[in-house]
Short mmCIF file of C-alpha atoms and ligand atoms in Angstrom, two decimals:
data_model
loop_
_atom_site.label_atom_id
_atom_site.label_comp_id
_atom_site.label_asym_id
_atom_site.label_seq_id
_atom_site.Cartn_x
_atom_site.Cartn_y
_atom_site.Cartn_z
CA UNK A 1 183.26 95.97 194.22
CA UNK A 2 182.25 93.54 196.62
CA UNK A 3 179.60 90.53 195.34
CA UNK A 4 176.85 92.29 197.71
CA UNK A 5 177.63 95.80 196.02
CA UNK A 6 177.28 93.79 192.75
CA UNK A 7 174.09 92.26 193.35
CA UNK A 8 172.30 95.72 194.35
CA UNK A 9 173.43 96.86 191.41
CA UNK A 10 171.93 94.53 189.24
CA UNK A 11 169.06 94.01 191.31
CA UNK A 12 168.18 97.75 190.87
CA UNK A 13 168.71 97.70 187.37
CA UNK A 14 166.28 94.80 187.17
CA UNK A 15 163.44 96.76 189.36
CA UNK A 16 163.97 99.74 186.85
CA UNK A 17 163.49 97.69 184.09
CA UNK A 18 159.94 97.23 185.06
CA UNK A 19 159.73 100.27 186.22
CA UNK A 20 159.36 99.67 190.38
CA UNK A 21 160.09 102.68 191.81
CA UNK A 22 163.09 100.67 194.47
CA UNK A 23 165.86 102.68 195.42
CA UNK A 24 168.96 100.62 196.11
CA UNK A 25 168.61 101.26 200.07
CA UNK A 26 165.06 99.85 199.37
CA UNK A 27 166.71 96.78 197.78
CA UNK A 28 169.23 96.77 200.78
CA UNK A 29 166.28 96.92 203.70
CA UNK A 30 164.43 93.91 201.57
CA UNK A 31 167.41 92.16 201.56
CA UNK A 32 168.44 93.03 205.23
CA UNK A 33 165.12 91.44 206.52
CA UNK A 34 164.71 88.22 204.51
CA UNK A 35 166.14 85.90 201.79
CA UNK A 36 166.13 86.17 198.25
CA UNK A 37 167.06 84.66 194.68
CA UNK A 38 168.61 86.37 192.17
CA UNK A 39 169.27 84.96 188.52
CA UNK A 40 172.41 85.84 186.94
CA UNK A 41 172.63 85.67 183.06
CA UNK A 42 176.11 86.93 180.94
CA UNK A 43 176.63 88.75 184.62
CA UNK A 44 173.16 90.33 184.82
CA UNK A 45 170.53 89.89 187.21
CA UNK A 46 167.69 88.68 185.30
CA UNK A 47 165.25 87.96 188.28
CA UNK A 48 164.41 88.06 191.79
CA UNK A 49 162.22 86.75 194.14
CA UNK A 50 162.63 87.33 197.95
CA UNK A 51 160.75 85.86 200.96
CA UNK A 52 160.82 87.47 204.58
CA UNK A 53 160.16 84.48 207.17
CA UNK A 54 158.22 84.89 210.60
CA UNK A 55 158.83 81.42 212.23
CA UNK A 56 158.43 77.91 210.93
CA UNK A 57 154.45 78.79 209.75
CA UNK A 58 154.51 82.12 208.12
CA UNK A 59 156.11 83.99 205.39
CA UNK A 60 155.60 86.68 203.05
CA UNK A 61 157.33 87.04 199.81
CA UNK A 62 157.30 89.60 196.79
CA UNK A 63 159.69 91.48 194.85
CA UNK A 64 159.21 88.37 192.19
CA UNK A 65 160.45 90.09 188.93
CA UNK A 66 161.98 88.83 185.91
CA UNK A 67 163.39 90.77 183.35
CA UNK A 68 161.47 91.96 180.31
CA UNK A 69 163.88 90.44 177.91
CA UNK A 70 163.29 86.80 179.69
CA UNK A 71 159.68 86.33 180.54
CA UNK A 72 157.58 83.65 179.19
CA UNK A 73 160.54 81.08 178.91
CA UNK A 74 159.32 79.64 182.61
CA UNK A 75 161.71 81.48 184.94
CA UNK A 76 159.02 82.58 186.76
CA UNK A 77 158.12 79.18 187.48
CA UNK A 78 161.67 77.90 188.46
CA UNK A 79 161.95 80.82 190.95
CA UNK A 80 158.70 79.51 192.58
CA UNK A 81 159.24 76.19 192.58
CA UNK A 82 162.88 77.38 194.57
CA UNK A 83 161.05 79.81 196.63
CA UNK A 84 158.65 76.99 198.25
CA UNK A 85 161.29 74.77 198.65
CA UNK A 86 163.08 77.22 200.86
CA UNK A 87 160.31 78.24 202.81
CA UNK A 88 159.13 74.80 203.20
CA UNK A 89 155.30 74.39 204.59
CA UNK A 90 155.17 77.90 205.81
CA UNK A 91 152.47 79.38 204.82
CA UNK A 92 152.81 82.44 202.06
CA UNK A 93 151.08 85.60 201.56
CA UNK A 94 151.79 87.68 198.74
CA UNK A 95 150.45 90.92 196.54
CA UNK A 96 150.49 89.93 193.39
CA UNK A 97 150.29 92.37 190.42
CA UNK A 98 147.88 91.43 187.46
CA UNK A 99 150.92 89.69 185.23
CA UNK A 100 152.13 87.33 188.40
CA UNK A 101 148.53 86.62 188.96
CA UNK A 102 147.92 83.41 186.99
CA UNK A 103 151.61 82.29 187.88
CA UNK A 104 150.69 82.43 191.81
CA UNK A 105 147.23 80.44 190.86
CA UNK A 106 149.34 77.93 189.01
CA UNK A 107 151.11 77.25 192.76
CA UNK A 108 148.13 77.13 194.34
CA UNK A 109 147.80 81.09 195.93
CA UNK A 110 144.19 81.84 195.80
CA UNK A 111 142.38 85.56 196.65
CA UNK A 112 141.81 87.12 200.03
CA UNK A 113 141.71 90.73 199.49
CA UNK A 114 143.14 93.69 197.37
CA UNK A 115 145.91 96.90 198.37
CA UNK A 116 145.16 100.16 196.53
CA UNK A 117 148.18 102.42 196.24
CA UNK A 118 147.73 105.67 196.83
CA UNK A 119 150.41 108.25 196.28
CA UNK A 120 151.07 111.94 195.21
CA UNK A 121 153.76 114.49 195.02
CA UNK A 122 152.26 116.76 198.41
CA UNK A 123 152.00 120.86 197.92
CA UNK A 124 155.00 122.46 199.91
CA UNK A 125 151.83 124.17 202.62
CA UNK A 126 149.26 122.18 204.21
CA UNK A 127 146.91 123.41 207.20
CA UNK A 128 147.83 120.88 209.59
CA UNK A 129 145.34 118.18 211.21
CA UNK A 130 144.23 117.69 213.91
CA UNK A 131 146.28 115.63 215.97
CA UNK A 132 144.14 114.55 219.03
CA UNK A 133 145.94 111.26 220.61
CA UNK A 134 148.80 110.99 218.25
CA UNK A 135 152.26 111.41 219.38
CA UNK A 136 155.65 110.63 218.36
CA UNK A 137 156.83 107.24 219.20
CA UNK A 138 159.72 106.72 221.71
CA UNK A 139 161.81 103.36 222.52
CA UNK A 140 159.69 102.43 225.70
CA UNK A 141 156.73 102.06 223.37
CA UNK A 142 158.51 99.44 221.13
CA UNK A 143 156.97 96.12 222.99
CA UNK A 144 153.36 97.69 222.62
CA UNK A 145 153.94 98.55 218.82
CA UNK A 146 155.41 95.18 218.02
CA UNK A 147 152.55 93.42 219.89
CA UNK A 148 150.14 95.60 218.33
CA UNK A 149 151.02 94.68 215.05
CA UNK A 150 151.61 91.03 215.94
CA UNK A 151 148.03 91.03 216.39
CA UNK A 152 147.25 92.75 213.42
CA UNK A 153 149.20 90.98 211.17
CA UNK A 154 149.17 87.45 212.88
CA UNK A 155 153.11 87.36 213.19
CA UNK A 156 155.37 88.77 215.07
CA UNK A 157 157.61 91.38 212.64
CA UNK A 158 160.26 92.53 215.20
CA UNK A 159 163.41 93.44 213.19
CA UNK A 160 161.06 95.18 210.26
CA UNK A 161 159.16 97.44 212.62
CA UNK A 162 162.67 98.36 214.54
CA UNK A 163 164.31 98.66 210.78
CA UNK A 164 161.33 100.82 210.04
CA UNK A 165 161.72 103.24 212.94
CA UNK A 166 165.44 103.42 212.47
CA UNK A 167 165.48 104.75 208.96
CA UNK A 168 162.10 106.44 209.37
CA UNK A 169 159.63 107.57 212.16
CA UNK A 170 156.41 106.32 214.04
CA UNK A 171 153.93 108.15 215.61
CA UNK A 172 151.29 105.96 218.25
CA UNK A 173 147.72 106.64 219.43
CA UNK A 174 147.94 106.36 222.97
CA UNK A 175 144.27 106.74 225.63
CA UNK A 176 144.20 106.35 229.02
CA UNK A 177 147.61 104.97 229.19
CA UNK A 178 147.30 102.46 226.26
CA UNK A 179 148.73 102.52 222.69
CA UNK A 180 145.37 101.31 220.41
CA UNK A 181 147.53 102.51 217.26
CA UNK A 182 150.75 103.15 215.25
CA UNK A 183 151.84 103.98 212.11
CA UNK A 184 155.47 104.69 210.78
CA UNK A 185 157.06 106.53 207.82
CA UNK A 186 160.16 106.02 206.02
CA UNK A 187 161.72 106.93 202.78
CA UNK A 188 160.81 104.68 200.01
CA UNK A 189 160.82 104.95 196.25
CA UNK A 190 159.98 108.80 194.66
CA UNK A 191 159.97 109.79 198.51
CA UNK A 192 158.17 108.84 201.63
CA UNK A 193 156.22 105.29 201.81
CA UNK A 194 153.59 105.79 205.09
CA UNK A 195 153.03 102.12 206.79
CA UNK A 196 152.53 99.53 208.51
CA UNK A 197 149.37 101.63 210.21
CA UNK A 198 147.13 99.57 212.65
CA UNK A 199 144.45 100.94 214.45
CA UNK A 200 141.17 100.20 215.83
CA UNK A 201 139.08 102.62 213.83
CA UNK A 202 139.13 104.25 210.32
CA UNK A 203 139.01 107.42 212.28
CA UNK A 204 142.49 106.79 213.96
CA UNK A 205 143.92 104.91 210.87
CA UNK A 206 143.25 108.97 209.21
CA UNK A 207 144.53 110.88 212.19
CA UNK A 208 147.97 108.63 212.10
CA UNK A 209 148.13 109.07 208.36
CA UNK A 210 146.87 112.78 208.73
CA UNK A 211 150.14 113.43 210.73
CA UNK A 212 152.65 112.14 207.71
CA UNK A 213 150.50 114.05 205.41
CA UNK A 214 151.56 117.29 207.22
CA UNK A 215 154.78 116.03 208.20
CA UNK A 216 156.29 115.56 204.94
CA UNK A 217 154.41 118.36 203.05
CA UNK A 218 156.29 118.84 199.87
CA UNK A 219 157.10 115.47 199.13
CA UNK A 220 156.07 112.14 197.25
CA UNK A 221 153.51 110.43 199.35
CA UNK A 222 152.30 106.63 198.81
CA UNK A 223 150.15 104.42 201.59
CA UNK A 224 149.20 100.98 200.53
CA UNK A 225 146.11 100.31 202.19
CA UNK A 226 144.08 97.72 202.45
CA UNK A 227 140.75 96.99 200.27
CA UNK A 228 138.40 97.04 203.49
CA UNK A 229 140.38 100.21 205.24
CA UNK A 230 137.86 102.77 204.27
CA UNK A 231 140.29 105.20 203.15
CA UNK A 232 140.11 105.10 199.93
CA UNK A 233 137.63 108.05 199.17
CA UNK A 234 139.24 110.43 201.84
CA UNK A 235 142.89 109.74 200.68
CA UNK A 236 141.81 110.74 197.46
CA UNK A 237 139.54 113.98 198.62
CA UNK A 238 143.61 114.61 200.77
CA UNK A 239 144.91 115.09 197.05
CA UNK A 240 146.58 110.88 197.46
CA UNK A 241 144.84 109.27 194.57
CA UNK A 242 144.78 105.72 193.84
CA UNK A 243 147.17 105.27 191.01
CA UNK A 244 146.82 101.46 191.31
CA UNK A 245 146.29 97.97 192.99
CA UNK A 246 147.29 94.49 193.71
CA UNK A 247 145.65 91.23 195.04
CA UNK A 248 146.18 89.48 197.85
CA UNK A 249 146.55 86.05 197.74
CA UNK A 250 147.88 83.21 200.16
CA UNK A 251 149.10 79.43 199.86
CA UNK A 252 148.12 77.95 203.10
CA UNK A 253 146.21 79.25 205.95
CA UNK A 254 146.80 82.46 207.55
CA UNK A 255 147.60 82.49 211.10
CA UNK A 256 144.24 84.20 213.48
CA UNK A 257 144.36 87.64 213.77
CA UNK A 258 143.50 88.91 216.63
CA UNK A 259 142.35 92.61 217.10
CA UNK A 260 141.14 94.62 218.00
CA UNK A 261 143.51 96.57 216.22
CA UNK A 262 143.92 95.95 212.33
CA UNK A 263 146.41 96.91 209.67
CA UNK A 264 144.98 99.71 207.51
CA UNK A 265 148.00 100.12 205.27
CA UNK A 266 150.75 98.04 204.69
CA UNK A 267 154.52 98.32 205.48
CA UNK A 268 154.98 97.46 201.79
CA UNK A 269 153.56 95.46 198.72
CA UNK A 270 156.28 92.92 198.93
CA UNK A 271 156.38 92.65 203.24
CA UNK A 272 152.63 92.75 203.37
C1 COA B 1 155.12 87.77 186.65
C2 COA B 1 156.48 87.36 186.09
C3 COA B 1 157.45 87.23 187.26
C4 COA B 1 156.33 86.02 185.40
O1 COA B 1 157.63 85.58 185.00
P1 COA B 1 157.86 84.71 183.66
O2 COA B 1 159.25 84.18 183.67
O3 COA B 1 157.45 85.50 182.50
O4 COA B 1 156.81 83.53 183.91
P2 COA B 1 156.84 82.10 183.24
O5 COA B 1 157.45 82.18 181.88
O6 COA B 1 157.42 81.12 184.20
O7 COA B 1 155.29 81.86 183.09
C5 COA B 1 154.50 81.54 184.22
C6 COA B 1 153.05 81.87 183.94
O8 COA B 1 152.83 83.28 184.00
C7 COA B 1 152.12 83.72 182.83
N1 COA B 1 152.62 85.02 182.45
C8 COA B 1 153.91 85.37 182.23
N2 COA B 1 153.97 86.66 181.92
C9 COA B 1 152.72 87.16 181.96
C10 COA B 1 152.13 88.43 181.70
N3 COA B 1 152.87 89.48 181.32
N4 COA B 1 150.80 88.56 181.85
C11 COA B 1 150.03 87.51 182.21
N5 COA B 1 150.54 86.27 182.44
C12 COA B 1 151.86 86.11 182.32
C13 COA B 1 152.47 82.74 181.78
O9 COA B 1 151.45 82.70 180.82
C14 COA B 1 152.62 81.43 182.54
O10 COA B 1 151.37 80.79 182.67
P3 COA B 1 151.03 79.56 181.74
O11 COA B 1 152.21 78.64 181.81
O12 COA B 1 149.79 79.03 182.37
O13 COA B 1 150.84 80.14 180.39
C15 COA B 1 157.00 88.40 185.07
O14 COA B 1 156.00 88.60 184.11
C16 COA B 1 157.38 89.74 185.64
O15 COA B 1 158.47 89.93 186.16
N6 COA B 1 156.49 90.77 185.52
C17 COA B 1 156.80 92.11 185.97
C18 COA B 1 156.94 92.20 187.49
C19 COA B 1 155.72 91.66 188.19
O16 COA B 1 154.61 92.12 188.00
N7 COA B 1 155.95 90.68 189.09
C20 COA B 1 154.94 90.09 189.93
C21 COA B 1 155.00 90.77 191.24
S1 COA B 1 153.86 90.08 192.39
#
């Protein structure tokens, strides 16, 4: 078994042993877009942190675990203090659960927001919904997506958003010519993870996420969205109740946003 094949391995076992719901092709795509540390002890991985870089300025990072058996004897702190070292004076934005919270305070991450998961196994038969603009994303519409969500996000996430249509599917809001909204949908976790969706209007944000909720009828559901998206209330009354959520926090200043679109849900916890 090659060292890579090892490393998923134990890198799964370690999400299962605090019960993340990561696949090991969910490890692979983290690990395929960014960096990451892993702790070995006696040939286990007992922790991970990974950080997905966009430029010299910007970074995310998440999947910061460390394994049940090992917490509270500082590793969590030696895999941050690594972590900024490698992603020098970028600044980071991360979701952190309640147990990471006062470790990312500690490093100087304060609050700007919160993520509510939402997720359900979906009934096999749904009346479908209305579709209005929507349609199915095709390769020409690549440059608008990835600009859209540049804006959006306030950095420029290329090689997720074409990972994210390669193992998955994305579906645009297009008027008059113009794509004002996208969302994709890939397979993540207990099924299908709906996300990054940006749009200009809690209205579209529920017709792009309306479309995966008939799409994939039958099977585990989650969106991530985020605390001001508005779509809490009507994911829930779509039978996608909020089974949790995270904070946001960020060390550093995040670079402007600039709209009109906005992200609604998030291509993950961990990617932001
Ligand atoms: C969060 C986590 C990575 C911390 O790792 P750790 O090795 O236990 O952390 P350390 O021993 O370095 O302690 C760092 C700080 O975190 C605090 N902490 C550790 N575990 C905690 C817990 N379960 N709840 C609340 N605080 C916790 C410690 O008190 C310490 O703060 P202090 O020095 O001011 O007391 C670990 O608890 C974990 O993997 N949890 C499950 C996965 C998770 O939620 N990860 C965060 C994702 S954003």
């Amino acid at each position: 078994m090659s060292d890579t094949n090892r490393d998923l391995d134990g890198a799964l076992a370690l999400s299962q042993a605090v019960r993340w719901p990561y696949r090991r092709d969910d490890w692979r795509v983290a690990l395929d877009l960014g960096q990451g540390l892993l702790a070995e002890a006696d040939g286990e991985i007992v922790a991970s942190a990974l950080w997905w870089s966009y430029g010299d300025a910007f970074a995310t990072c998440g999947i910061i675990i460390v394994s049940p058996a090992m917490q509270g004897r500082g590793l969590g702190r030696a895999l941050m203090d690594t972590m900024l070292e490698a992603t020098s004076d970028r600044t980071l934005l991360l979701n952190s659960t309640a147990e990471g919270h006062r470790l990312y305070e500690a490093f100087g991450f304060s609050d700007i927001g919160t993520v509510h998961q939402h997720q359900a196994q979906r009934p096999a038969m749904l009346s479908p919904f209305p579709t209005g603009p929507v349609r199915r994303a095709q390769a020409s519409d690549l440059p608008a997506i990835v600009q859209l969500d540049r804006h959006a996000f306030g950095a420029e996430r290329t090689r997720l958003i074409e990972m994210f249509v390669r193992i998955g599917t994305a579906m645009v809001i297009e008027r008059d010519g113009v794509i004002d909204g996208f969302a994709t949908c890939r397979p993540f976790g207990f099924g299908q993870a709906v996300g990054p969706v940006v749009a200009t209007s809690t209205a579209d944000a529920q017709l792009l996420i309306g479309h995966f909720i008939t799409e994939k009828a039958g099977q585990f559901l989650r969106v991530d969205i985020t605390g001001d998206s508005g779509l809490g209330d009507w994911l829930t009354a779509q039978g996608l109740p909020e089974v949790g959520n995270v904070t946001t926090m960020i060390r550093g200043q995040r670079p402007p946003l600039m709209g009109p679109g906005r992200i609604y849900a998030l291509a993950s916890q961990s990617f932001g």
